CSV table of N, CA, C and O in Angstrom, one decimal:
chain,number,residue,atom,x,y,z
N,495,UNK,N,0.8,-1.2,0.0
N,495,UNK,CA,0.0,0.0,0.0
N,495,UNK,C,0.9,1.2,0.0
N,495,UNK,O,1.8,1.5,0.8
N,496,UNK,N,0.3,2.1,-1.3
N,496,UNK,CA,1.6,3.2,-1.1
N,496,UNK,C,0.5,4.3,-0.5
N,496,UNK,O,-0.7,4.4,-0.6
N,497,UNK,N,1.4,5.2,0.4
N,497,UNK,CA,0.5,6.3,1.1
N,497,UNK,C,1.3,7.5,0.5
N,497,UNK,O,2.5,7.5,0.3
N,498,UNK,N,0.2,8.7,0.0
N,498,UNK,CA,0.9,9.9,-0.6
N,498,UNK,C,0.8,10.9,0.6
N,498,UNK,O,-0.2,11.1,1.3
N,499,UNK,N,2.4,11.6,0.8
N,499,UNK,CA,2.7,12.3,1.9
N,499,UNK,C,2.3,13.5,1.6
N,499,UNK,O,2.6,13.6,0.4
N,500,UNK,N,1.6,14.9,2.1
N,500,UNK,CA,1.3,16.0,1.7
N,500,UNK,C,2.5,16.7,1.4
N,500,UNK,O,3.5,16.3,1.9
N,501,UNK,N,2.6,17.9,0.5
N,501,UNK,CA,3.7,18.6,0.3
N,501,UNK,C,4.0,20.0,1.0
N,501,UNK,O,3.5,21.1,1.1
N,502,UNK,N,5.0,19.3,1.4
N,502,UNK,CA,5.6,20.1,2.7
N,502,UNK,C,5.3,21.9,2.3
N,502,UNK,O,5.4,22.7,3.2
N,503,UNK,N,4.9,22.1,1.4
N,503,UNK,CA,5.7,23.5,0.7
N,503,UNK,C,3.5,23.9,0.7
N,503,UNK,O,3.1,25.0,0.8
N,504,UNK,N,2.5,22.8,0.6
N,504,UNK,CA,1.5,23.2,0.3
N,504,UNK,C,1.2,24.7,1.3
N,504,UNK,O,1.4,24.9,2.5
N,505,UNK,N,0.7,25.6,0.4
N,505,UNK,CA,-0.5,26.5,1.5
N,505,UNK,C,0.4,27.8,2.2
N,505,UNK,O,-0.1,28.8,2.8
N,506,UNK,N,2.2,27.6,1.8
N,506,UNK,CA,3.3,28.4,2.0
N,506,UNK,C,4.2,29.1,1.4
N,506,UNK,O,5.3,29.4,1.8
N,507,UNK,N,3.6,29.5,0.0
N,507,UNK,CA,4.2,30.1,-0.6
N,507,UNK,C,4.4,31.6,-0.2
N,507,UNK,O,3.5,32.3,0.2
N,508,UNK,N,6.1,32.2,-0.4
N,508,UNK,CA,5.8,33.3,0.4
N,508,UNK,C,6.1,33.4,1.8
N,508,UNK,O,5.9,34.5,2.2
N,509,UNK,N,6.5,32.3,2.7
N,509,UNK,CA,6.6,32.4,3.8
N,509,UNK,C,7.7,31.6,3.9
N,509,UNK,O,7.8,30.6,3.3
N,510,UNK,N,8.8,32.2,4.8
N,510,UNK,CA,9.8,31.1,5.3
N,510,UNK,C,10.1,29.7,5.7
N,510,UNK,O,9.8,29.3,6.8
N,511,UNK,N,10.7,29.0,5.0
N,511,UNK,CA,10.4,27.5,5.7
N,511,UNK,C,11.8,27.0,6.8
N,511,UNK,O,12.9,26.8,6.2
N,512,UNK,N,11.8,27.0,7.8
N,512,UNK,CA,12.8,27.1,8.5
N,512,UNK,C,13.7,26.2,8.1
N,512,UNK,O,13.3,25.1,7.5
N,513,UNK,N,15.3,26.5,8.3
N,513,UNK,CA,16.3,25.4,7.2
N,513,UNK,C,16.1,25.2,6.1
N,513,UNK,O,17.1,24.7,5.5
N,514,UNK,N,15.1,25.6,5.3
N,514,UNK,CA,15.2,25.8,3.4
N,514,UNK,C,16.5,26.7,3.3
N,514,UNK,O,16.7,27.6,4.0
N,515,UNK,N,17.2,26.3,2.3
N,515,UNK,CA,18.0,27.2,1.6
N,515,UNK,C,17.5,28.2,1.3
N,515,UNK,O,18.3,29.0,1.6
N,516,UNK,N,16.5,28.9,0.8
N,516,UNK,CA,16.4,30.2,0.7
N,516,UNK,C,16.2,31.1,2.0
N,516,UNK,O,16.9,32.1,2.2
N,517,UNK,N,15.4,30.6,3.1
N,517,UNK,CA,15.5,31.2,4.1
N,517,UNK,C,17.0,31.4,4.9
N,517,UNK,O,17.4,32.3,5.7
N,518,UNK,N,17.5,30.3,4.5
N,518,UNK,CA,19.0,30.6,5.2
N,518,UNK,C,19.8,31.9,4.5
N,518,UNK,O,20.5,32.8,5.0
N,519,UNK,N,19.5,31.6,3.2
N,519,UNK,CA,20.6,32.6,1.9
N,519,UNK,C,19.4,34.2,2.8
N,519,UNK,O,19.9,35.1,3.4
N,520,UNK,N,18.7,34.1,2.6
N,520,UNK,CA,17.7,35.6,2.8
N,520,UNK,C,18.5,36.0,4.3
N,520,UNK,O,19.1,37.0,4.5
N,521,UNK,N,18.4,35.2,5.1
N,521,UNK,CA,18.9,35.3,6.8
N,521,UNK,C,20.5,36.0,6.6
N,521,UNK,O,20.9,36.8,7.4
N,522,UNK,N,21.3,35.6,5.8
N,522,UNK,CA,22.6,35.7,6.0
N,522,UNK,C,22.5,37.0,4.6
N,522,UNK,O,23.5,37.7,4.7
N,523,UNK,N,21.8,37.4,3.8
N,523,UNK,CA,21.5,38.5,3.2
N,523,UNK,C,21.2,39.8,3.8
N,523,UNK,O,21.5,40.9,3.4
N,524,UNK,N,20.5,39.3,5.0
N,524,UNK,CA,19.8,40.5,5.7
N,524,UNK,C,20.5,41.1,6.6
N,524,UNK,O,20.5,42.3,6.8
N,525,UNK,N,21.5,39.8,7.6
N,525,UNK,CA,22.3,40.3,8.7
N,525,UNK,C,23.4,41.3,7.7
N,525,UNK,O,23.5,42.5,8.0
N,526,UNK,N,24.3,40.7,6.3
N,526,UNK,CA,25.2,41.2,5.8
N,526,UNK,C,25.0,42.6,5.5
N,526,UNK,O,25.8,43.6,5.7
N,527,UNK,N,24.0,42.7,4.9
N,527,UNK,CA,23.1,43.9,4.7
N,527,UNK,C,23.2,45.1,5.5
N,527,UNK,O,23.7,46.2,5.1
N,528,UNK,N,22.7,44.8,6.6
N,528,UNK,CA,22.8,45.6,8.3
N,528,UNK,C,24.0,46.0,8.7
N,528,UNK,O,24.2,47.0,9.3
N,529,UNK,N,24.9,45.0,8.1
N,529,UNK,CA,26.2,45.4,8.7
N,529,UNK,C,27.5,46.1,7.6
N,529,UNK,O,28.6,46.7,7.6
N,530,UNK,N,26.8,45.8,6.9
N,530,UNK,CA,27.4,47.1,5.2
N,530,UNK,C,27.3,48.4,5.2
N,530,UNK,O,28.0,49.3,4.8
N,531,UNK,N,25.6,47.9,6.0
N,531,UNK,CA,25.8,49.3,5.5
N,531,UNK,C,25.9,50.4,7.1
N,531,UNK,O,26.3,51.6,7.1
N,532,UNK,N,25.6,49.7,8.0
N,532,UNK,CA,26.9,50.3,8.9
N,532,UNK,C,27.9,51.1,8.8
N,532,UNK,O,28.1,52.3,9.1
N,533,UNK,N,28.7,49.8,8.1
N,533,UNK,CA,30.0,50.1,7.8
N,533,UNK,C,30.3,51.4,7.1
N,533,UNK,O,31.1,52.2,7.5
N,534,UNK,N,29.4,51.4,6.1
N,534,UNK,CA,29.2,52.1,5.0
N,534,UNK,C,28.3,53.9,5.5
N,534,UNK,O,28.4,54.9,4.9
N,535,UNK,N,27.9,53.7,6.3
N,535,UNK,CA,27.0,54.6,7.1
N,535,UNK,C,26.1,54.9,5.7
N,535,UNK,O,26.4,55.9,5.0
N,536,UNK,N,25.3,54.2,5.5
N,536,UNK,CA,24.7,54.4,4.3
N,536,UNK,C,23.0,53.4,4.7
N,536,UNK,O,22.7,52.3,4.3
N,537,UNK,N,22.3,54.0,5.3
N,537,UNK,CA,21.3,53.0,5.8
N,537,UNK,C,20.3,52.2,4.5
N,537,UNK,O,20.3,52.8,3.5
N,538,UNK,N,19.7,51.4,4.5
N,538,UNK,CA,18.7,51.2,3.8
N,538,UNK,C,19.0,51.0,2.3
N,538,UNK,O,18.0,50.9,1.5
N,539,UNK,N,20.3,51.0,1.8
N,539,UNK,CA,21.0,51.1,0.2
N,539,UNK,C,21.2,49.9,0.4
N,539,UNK,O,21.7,49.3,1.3
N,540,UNK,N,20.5,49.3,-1.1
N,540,UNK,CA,20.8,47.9,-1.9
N,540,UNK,C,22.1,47.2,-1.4
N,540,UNK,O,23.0,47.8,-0.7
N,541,UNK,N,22.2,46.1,-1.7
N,541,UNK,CA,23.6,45.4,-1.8
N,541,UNK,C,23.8,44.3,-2.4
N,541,UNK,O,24.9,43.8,-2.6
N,542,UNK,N,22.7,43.8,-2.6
N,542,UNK,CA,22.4,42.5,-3.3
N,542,UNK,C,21.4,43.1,-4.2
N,542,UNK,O,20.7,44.1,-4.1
N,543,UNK,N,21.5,41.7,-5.6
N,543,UNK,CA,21.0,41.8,-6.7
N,543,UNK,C,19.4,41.4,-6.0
N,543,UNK,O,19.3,40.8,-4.9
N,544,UNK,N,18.4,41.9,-6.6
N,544,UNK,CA,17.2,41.1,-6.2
N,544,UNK,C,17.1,39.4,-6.2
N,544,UNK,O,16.5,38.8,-5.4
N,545,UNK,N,17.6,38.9,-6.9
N,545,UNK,CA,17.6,37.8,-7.4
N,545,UNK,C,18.6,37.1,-7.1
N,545,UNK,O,19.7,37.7,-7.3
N,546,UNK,N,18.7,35.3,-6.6
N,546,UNK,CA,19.7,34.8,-7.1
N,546,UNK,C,19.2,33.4,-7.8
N,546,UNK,O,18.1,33.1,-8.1
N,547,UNK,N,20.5,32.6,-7.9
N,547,UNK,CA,19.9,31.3,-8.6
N,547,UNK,C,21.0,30.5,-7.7
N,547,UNK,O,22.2,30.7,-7.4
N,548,UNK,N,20.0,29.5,-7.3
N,548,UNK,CA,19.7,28.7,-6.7
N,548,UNK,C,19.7,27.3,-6.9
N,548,UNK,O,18.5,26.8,-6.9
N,549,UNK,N,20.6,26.4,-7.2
N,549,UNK,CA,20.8,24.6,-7.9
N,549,UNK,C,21.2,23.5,-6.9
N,549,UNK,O,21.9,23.6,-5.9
N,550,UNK,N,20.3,22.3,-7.4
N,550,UNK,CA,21.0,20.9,-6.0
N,550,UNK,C,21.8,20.8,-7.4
N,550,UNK,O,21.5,21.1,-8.6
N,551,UNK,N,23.0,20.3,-6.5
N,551,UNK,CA,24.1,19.2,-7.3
N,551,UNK,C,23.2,17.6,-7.2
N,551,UNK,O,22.8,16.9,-6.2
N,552,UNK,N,23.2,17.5,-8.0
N,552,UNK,CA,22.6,16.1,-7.7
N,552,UNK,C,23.9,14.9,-8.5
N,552,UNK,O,23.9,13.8,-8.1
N,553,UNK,N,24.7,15.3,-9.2
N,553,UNK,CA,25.3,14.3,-9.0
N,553,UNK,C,26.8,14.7,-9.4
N,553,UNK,O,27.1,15.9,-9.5
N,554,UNK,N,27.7,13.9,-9.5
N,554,UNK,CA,29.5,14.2,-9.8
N,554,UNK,C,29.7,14.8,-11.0
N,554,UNK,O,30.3,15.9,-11.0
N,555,UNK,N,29.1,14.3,-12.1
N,555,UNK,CA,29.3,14.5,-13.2
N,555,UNK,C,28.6,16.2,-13.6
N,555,UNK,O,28.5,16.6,-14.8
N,556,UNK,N,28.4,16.9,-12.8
N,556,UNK,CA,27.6,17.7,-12.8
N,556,UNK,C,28.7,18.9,-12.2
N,556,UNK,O,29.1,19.8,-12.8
N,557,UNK,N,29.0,18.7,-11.1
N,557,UNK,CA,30.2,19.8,-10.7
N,557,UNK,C,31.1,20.2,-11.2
N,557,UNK,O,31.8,20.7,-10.4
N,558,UNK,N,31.6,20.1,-12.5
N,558,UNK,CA,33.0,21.0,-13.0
N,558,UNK,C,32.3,21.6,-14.0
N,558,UNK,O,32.8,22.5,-14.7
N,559,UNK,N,30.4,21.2,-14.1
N,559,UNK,CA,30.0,22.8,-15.1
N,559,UNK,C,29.9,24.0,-14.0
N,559,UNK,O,30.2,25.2,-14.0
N,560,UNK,N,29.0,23.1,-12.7
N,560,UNK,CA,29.0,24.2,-11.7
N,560,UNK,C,29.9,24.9,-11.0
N,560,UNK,O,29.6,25.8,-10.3
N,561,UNK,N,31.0,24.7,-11.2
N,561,UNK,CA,32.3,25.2,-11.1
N,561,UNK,C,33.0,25.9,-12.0
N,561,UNK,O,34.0,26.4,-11.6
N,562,UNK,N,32.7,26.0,-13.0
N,562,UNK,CA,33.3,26.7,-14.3
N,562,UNK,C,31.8,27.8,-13.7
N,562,UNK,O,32.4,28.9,-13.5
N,563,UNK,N,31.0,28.0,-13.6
N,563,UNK,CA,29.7,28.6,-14.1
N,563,UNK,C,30.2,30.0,-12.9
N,563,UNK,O,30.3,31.2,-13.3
N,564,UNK,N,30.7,29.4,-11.2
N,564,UNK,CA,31.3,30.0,-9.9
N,564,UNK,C,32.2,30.6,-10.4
N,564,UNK,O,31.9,31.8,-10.3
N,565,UNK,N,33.4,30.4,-11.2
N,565,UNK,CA,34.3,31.2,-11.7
N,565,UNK,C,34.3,31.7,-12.8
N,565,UNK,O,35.0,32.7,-13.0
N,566,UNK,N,33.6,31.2,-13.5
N,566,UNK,CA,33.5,32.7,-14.2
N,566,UNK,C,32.4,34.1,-14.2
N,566,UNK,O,32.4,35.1,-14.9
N,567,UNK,N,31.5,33.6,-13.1
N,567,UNK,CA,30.5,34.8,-13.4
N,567,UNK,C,30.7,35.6,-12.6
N,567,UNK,O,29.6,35.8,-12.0
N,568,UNK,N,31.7,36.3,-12.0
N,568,UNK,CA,32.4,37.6,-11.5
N,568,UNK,C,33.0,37.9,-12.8
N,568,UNK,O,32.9,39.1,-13.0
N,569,UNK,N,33.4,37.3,-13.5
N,569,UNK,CA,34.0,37.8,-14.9
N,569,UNK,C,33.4,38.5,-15.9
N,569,UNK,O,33.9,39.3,-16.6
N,570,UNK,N,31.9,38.0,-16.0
N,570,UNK,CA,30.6,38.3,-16.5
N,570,UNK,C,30.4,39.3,-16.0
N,570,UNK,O,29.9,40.0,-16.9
N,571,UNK,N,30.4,40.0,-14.9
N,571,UNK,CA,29.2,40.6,-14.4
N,571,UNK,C,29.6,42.2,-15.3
N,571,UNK,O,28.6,43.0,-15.4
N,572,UNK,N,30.8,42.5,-15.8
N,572,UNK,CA,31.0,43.9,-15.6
N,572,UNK,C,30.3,44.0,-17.4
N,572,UNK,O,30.7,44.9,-18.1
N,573,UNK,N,29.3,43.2,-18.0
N,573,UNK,CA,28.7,43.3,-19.2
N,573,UNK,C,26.9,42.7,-19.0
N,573,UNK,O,26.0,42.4,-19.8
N,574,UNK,N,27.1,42.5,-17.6
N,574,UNK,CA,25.4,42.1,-17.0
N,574,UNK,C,24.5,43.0,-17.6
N,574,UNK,O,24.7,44.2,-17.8
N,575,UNK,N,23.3,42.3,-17.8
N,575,UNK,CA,22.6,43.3,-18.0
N,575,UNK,C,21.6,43.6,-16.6
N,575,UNK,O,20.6,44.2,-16.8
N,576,UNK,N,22.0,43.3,-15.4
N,576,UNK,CA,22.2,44.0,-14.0
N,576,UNK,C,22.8,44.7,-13.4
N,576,UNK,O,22.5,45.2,-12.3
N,577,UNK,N,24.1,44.8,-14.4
N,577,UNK,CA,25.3,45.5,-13.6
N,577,UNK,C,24.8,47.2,-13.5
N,577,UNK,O,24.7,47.5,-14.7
N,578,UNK,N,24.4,48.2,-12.9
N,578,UNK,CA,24.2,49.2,-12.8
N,578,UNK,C,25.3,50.4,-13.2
N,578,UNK,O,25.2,51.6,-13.1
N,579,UNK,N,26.2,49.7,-13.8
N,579,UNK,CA,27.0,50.4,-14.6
N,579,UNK,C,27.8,50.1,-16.2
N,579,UNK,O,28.9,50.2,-16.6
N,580,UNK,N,26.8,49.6,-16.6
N,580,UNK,CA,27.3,48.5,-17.5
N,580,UNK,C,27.0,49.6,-19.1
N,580,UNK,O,26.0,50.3,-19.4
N,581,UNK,N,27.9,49.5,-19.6
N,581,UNK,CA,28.2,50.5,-20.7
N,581,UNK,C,27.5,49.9,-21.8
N,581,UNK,O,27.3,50.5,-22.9
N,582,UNK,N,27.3,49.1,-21.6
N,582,UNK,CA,26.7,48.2,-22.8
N,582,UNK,C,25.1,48.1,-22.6
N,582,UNK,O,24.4,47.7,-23.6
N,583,UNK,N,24.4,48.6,-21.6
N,583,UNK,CA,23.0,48.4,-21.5
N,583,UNK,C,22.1,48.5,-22.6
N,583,UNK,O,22.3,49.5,-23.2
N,584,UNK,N,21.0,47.8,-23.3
N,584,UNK,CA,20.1,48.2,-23.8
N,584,UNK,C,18.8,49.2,-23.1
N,584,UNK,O,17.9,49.5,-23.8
């Protein structure tokens, strides 16, 4: 007898799920944030892109794209079409 388990995620979209990776990435976004801009004496100014992307490794054969993709996209970024200073913008 197979029993179907409800989905954890039902009814919570939009809301933090404690230990999900995104909530952790948002948590360690927000303290860095606070403390930038501190530093920075600059309250309430961006520091992160709105967005990020987010992947499981699911297997071996898979990590030396994800690895090539980590190094090079600081290389990318100064022709992003996010970069806020990007000479090239459409």
């Amino acid at each position: 007898m197979t029993v179907a388990l409800p989905c954890p995620y039902q009814g919570k979209f939009g809301k933090p799920i404690p230990g999900s990776l995104p909530t952790i990435v948002g948590s360690f976004k927000s303290a860095a944030t606070k403390r930038i801009n501190i530093i920075r004496n600059a309250p309430k100014t961006p520091v992160w892109q709105h967005n990020y992307y987010e992947r499981i490794i699911r297997d071996k054969s898979s990590v030396p794209k994800v690895r090539h993709y980590i190094q090079m996209n600081p290389i990318a970024w100064d022709v992003d079409q996010s970069h806020p200073h990007n000479c090239c913008k459409e």
